PDB file of C-alpha atoms in Angstrom:
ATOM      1  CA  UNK A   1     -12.713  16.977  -4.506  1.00  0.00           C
ATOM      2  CA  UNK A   2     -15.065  15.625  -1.674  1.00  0.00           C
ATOM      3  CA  UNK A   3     -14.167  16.270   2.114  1.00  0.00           C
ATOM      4  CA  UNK A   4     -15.459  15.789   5.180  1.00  0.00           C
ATOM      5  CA  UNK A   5     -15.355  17.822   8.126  1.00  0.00           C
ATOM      6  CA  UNK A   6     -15.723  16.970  12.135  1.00  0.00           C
ATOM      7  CA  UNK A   7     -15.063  20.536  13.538  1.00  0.00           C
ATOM      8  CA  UNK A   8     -15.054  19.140  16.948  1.00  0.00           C
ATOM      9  CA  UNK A   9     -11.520  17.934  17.595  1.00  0.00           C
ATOM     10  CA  UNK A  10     -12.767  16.794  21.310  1.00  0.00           C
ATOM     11  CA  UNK A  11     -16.012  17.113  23.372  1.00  0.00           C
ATOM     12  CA  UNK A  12     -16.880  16.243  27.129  1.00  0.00           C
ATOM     13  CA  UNK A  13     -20.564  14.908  27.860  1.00  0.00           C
ATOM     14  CA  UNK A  14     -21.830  14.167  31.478  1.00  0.00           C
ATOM     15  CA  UNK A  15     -23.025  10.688  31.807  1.00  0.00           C
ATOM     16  CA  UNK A  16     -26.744  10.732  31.009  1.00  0.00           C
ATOM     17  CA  UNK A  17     -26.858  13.726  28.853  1.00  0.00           C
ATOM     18  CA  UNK A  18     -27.515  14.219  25.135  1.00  0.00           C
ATOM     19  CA  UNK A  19     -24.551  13.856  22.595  1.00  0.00           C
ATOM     20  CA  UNK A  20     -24.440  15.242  18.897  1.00  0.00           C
ATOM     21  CA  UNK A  21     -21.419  15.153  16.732  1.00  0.00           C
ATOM     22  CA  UNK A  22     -21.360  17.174  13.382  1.00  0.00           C
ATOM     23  CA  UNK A  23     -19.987  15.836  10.254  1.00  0.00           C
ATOM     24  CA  UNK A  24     -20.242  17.891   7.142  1.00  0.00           C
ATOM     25  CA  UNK A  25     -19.623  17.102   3.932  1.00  0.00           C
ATOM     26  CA  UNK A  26     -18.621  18.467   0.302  1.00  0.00           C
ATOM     27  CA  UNK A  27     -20.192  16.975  -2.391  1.00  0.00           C
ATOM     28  CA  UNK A  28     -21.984  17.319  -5.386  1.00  0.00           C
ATOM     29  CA  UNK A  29     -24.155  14.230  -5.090  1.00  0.00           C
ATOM     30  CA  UNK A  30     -25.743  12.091  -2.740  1.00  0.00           C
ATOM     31  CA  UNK A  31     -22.938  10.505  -0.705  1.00  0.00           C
ATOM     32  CA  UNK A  32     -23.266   7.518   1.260  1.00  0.00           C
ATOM     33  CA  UNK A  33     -22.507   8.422   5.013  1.00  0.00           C
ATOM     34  CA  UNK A  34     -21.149   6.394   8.086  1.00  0.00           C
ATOM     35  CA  UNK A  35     -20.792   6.896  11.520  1.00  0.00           C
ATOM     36  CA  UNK A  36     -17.605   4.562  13.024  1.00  0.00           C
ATOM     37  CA  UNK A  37     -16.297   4.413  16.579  1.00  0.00           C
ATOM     38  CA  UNK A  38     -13.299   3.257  17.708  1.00  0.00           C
ATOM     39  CA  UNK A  39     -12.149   2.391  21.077  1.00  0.00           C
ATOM     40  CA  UNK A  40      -8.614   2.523  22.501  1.00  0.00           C
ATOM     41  CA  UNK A  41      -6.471   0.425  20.824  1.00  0.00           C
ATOM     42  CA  UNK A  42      -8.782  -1.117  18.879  1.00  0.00           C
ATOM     43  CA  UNK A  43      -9.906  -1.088  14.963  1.00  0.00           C
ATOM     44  CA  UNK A  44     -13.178   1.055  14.062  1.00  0.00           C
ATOM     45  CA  UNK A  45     -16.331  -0.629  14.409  1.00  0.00           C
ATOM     46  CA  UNK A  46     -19.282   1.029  12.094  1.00  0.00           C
ATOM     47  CA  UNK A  47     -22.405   2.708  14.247  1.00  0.00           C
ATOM     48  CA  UNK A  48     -24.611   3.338  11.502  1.00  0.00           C
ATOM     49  CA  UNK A  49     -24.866   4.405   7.260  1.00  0.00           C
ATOM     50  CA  UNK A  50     -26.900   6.064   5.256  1.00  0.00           C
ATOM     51  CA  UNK A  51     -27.347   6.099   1.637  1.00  0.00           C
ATOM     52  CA  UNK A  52     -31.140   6.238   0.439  1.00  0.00           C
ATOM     53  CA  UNK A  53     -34.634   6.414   2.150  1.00  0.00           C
ATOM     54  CA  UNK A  54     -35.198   7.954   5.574  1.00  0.00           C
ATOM     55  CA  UNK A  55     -33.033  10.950   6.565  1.00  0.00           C
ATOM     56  CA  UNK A  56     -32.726   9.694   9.624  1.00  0.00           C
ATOM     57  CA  UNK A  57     -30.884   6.336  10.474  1.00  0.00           C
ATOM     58  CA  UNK A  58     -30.723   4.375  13.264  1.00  0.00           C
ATOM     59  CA  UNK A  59     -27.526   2.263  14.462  1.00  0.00           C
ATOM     60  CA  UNK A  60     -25.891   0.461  16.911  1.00  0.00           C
ATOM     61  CA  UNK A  61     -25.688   1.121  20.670  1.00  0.00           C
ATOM     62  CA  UNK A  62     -28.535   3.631  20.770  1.00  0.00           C
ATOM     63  CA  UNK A  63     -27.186   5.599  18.252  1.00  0.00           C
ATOM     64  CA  UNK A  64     -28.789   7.477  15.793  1.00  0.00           C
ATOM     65  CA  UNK A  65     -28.254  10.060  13.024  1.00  0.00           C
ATOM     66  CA  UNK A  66     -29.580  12.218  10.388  1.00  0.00           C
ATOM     67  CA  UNK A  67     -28.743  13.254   6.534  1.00  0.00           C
ATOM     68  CA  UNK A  68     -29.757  16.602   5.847  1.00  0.00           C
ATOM     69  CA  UNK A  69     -29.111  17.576   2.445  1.00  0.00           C
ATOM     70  CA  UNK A  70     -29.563  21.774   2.520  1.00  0.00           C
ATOM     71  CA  UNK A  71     -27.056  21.637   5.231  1.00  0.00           C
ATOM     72  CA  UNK A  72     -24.354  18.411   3.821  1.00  0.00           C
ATOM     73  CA  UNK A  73     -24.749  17.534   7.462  1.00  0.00           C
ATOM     74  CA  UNK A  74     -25.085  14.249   8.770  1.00  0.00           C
ATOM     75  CA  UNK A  75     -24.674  14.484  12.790  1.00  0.00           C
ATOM     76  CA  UNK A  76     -24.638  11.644  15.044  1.00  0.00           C
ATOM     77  CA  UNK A  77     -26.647  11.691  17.933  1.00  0.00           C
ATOM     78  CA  UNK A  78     -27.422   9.769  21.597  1.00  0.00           C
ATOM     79  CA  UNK A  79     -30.077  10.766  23.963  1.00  0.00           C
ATOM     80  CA  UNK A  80     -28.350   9.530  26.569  1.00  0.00           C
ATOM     81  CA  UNK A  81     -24.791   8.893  26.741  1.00  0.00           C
ATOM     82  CA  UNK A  82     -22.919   5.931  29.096  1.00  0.00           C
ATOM     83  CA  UNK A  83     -19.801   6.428  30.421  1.00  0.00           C
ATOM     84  CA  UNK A  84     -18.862   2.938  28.012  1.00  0.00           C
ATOM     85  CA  UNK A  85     -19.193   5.794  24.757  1.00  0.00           C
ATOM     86  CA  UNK A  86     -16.007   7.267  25.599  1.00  0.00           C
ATOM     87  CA  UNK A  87     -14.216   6.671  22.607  1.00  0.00           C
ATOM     88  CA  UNK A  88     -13.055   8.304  18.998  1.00  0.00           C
ATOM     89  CA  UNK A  89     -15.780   8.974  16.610  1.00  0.00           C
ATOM     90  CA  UNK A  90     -15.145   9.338  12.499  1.00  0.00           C
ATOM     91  CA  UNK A  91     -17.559  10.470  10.232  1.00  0.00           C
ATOM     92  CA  UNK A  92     -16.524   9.027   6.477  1.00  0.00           C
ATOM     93  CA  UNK A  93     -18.320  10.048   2.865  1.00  0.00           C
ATOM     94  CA  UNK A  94     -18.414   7.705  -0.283  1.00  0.00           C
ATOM     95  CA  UNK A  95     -19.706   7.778  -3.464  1.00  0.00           C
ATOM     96  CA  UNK A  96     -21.936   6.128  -5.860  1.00  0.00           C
ATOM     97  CA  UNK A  97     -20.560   5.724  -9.770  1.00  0.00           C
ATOM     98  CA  UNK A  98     -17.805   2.886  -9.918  1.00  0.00           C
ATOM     99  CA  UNK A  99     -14.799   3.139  -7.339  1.00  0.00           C
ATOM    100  CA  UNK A 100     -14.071   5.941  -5.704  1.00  0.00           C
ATOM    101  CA  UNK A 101     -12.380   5.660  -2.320  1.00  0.00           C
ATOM    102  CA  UNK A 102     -14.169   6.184   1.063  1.00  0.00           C
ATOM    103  CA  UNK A 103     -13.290   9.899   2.859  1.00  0.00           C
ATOM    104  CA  UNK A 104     -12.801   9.837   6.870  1.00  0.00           C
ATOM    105  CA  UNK A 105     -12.518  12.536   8.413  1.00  0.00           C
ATOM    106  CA  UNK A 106     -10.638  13.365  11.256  1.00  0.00           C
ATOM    107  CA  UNK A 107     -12.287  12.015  13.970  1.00  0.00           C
ATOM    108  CA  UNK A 108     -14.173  13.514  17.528  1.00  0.00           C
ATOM    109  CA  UNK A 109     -12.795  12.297  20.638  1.00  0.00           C
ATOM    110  CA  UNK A 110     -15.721  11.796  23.232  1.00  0.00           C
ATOM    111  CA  UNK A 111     -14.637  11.903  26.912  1.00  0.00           C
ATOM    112  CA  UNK A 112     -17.862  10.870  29.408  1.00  0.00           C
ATOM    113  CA  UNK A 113     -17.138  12.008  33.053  1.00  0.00           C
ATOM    114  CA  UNK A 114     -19.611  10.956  35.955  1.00  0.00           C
TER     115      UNK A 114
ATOM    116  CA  UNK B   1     -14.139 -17.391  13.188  1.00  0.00           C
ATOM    117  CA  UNK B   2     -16.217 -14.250  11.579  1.00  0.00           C
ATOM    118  CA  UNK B   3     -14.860 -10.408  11.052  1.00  0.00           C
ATOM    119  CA  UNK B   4     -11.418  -9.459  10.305  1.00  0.00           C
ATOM    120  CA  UNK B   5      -8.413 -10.407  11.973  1.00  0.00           C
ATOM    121  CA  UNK B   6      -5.046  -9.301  11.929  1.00  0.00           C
ATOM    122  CA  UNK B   7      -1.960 -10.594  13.411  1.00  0.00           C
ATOM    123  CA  UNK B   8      -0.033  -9.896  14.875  1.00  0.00           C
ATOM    124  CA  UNK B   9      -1.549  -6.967  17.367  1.00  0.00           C
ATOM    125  CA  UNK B  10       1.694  -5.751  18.367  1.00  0.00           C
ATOM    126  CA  UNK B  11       5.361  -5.409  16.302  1.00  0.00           C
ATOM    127  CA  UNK B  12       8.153  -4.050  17.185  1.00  0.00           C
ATOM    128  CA  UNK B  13      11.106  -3.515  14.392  1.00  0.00           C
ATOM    129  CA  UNK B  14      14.561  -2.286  13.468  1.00  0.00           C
ATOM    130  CA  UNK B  15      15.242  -0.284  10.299  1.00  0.00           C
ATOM    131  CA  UNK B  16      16.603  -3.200   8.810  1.00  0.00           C
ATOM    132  CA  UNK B  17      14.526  -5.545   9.271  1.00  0.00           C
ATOM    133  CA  UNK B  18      11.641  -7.510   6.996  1.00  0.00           C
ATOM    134  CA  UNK B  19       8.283  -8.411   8.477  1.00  0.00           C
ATOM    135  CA  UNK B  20       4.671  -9.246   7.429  1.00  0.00           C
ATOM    136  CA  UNK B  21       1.626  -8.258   8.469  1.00  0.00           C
ATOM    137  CA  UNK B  22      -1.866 -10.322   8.115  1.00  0.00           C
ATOM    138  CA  UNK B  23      -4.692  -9.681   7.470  1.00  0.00           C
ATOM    139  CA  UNK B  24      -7.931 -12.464   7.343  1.00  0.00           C
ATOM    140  CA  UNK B  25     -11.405 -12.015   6.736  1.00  0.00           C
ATOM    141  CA  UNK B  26     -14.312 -14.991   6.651  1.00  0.00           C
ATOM    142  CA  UNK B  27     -16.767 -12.598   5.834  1.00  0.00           C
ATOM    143  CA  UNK B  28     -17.126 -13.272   1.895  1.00  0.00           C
ATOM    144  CA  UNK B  29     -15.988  -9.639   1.285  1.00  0.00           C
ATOM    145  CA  UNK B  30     -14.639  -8.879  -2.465  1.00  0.00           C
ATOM    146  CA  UNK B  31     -12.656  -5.982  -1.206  1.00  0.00           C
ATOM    147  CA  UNK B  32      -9.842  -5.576   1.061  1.00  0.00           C
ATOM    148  CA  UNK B  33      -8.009  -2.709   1.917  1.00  0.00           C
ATOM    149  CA  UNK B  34      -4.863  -1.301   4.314  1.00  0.00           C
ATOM    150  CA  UNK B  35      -5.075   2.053   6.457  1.00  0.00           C
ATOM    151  CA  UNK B  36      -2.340   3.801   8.152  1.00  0.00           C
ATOM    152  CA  UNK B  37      -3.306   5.566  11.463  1.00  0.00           C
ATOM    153  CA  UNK B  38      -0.792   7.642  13.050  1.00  0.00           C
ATOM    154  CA  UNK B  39      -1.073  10.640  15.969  1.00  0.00           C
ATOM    155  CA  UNK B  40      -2.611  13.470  14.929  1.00  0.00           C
ATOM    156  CA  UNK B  41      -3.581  12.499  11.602  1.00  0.00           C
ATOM    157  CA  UNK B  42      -5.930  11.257   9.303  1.00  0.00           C
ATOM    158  CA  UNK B  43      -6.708   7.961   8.311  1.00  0.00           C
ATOM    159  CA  UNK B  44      -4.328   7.463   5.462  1.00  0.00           C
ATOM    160  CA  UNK B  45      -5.960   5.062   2.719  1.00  0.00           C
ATOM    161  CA  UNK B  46      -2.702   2.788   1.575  1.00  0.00           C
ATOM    162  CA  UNK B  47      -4.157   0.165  -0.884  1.00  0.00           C
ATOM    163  CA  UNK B  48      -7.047  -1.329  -2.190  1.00  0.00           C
ATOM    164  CA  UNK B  49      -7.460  -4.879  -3.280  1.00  0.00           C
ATOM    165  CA  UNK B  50     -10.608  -5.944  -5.377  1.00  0.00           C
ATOM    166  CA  UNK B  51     -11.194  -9.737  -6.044  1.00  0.00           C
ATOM    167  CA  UNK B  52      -7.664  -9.767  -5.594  1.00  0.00           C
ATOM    168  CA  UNK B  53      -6.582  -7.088  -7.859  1.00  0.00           C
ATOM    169  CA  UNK B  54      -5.214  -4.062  -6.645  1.00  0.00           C
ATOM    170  CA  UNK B  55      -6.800  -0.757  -7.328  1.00  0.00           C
ATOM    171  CA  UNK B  56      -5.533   1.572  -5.885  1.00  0.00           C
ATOM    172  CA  UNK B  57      -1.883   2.346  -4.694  1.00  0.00           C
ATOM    173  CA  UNK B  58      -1.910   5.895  -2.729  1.00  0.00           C
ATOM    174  CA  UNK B  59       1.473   6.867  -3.432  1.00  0.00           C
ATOM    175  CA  UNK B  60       2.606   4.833  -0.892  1.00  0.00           C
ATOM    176  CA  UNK B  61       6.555   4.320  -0.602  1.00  0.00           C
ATOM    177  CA  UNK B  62       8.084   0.704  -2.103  1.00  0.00           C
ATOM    178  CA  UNK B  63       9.260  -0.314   1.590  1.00  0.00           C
ATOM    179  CA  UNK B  64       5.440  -1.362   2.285  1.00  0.00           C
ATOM    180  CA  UNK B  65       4.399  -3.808  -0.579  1.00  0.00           C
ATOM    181  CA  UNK B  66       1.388  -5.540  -0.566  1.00  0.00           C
ATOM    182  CA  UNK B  67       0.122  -9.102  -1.301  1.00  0.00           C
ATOM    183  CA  UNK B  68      -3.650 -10.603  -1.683  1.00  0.00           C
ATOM    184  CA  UNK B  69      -3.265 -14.230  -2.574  1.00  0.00           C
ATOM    185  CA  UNK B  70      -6.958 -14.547  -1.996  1.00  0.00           C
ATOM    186  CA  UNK B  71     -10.048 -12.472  -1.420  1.00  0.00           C
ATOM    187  CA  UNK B  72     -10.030 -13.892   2.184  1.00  0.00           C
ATOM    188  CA  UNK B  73      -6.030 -12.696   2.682  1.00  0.00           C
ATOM    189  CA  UNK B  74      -4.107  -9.839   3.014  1.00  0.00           C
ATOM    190  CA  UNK B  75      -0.044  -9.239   3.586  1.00  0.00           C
ATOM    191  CA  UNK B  76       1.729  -6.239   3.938  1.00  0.00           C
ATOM    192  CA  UNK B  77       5.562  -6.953   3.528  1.00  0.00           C
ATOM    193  CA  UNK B  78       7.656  -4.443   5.198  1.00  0.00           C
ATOM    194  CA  UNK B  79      11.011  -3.621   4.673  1.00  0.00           C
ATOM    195  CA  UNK B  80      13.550  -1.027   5.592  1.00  0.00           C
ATOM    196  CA  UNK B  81      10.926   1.053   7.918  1.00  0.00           C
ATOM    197  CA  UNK B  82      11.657   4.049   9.065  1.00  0.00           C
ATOM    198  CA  UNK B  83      10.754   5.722  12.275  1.00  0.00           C
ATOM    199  CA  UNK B  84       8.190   7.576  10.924  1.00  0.00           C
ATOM    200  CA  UNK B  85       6.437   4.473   9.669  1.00  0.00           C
ATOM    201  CA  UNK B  86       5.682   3.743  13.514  1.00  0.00           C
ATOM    202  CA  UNK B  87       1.679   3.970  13.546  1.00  0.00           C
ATOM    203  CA  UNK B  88      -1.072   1.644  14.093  1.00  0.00           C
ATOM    204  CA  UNK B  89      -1.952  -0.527  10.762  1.00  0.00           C
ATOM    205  CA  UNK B  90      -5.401  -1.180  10.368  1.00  0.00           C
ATOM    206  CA  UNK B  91      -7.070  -3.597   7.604  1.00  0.00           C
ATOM    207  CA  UNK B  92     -10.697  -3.596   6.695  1.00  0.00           C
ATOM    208  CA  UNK B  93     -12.557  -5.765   4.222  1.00  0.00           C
ATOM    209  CA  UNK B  94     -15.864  -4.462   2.549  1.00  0.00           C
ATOM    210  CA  UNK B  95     -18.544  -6.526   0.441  1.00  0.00           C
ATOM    211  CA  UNK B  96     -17.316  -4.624  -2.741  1.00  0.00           C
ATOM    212  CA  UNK B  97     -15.605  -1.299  -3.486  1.00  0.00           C
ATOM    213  CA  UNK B  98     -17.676   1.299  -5.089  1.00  0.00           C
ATOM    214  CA  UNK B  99     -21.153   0.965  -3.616  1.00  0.00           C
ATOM    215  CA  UNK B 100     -22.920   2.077  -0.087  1.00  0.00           C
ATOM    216  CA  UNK B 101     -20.723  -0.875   2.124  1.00  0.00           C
ATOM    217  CA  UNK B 102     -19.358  -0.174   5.333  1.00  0.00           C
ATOM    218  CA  UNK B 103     -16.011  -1.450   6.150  1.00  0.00           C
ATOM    219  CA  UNK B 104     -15.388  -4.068   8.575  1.00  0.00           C
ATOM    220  CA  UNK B 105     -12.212  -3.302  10.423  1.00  0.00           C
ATOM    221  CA  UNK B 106      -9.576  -5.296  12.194  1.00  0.00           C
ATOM    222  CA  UNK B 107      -8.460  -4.203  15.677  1.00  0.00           C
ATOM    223  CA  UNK B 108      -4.742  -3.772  13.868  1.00  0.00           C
ATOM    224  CA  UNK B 109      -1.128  -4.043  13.719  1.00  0.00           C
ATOM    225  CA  UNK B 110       0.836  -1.511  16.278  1.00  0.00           C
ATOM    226  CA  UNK B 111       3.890  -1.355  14.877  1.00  0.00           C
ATOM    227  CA  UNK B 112       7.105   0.450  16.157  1.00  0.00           C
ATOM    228  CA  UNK B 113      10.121   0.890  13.807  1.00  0.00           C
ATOM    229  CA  UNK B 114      13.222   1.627  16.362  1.00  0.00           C
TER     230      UNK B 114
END
């Protein structure tokens, strides 16, 4: 069965550094890939997909990330992170071939400090 | 109004009580779905609504039963909670299941079973 994997549970960034979260996936295939964030208390709002073309993708809010297939990775990355990024990020896998449902993994709580 | 919106934002219930959540989307989405989001866990996929039809039902227990009367509306009928049903209910609409769509979430339902 397909998984995904965010081994960072939580990770601390000074403002104005680089960011990269990992996602890895298990799959046969070519998944589709997304990047969401969500902010306390609030739904999850989707940074960026990918599911053909360029490996790497560009998103919302300076966001960016890139598919590599030898690896099933598909990290998310900032150059430069604002203290406003401090939220929970999910990395989430579906598939092509008729309905199969969308895999989120469990998530990568960014904290920002000054 | 565009996105998805769900009311209300907060619920508190007893064990014995019957409520509804809602769940609207003006996005001309085919596909609607309900997530569970507790502490701790992962996203928990609860149903799946296509054009109305339901596709998927993830073993979830008869006190939550669904409702789709449209493609643009979504219940979730609640009955008999129990405490462990406390968790923040999220709803997200996509243009159609099974291809490379990102969901469009609402900012959810916080609901607390006492």
């Amino acid at each position: 069965a397909q998984s995904v994997t965010q081994p960072d549970i939580h990770i601390t960034v000074s403002e104005g550094a680089s960011l990269e979260l990992r996602c890895n996936y298990s799959y046969g295939a070519t998944p589709y890939l997304f990047w969401y964030v969500q902010s306390p208390g609030q739904g999850l709002q989707l940074l960026l997909k990918y599911f053909s073309g360029d490996t790497l993708v560009q998103g919302i809010k300076g966001f960016e990330a890139e598919f590599k297939r030898s690896q099933s990775s598909f990290n998310l990355r900032k150059p430069s992170v604002h203290w406003s990024d401090a939220a929970e990020y999910f990395c989430a896998v579906g598939f092509s071939g008729g309905y199969q449902k969308v895999t989120f993994g469990t998530g990568t709580k960014l904290q920002v400090i000054p | 109004e565009t996105g998805v919106t769900q009311t209300p934002r907060h619920l508190v219930m007893g064990m014995t009580n019957k409520k509804s959540l809602k769940c609207e989307q003006h996005l001309g989405h085919n596909a609607m779905y309900w997530y569970k989001q507790s502490a701790k866990k992962p996203l928990e996929l609860m149903f799946v609504y296509s054009l109305e039809e339901r596709v998927e039902n993830n073993s979830v227990p008869s006190r939550f039963s669904p409702e789709c009367p449209n493609s643009s509306h979504l219940f979730l009928h609640l009955h008999t909670l129990q405490p462990e049903d406390s968790a923040l209910y999220l709803c997200a609409s996509s243009q159609d299941i099974g291809g490379p769509y990102g969901y469009t979430f609402g900012s959810g339902t916080r609901l607390t079973v006492v």
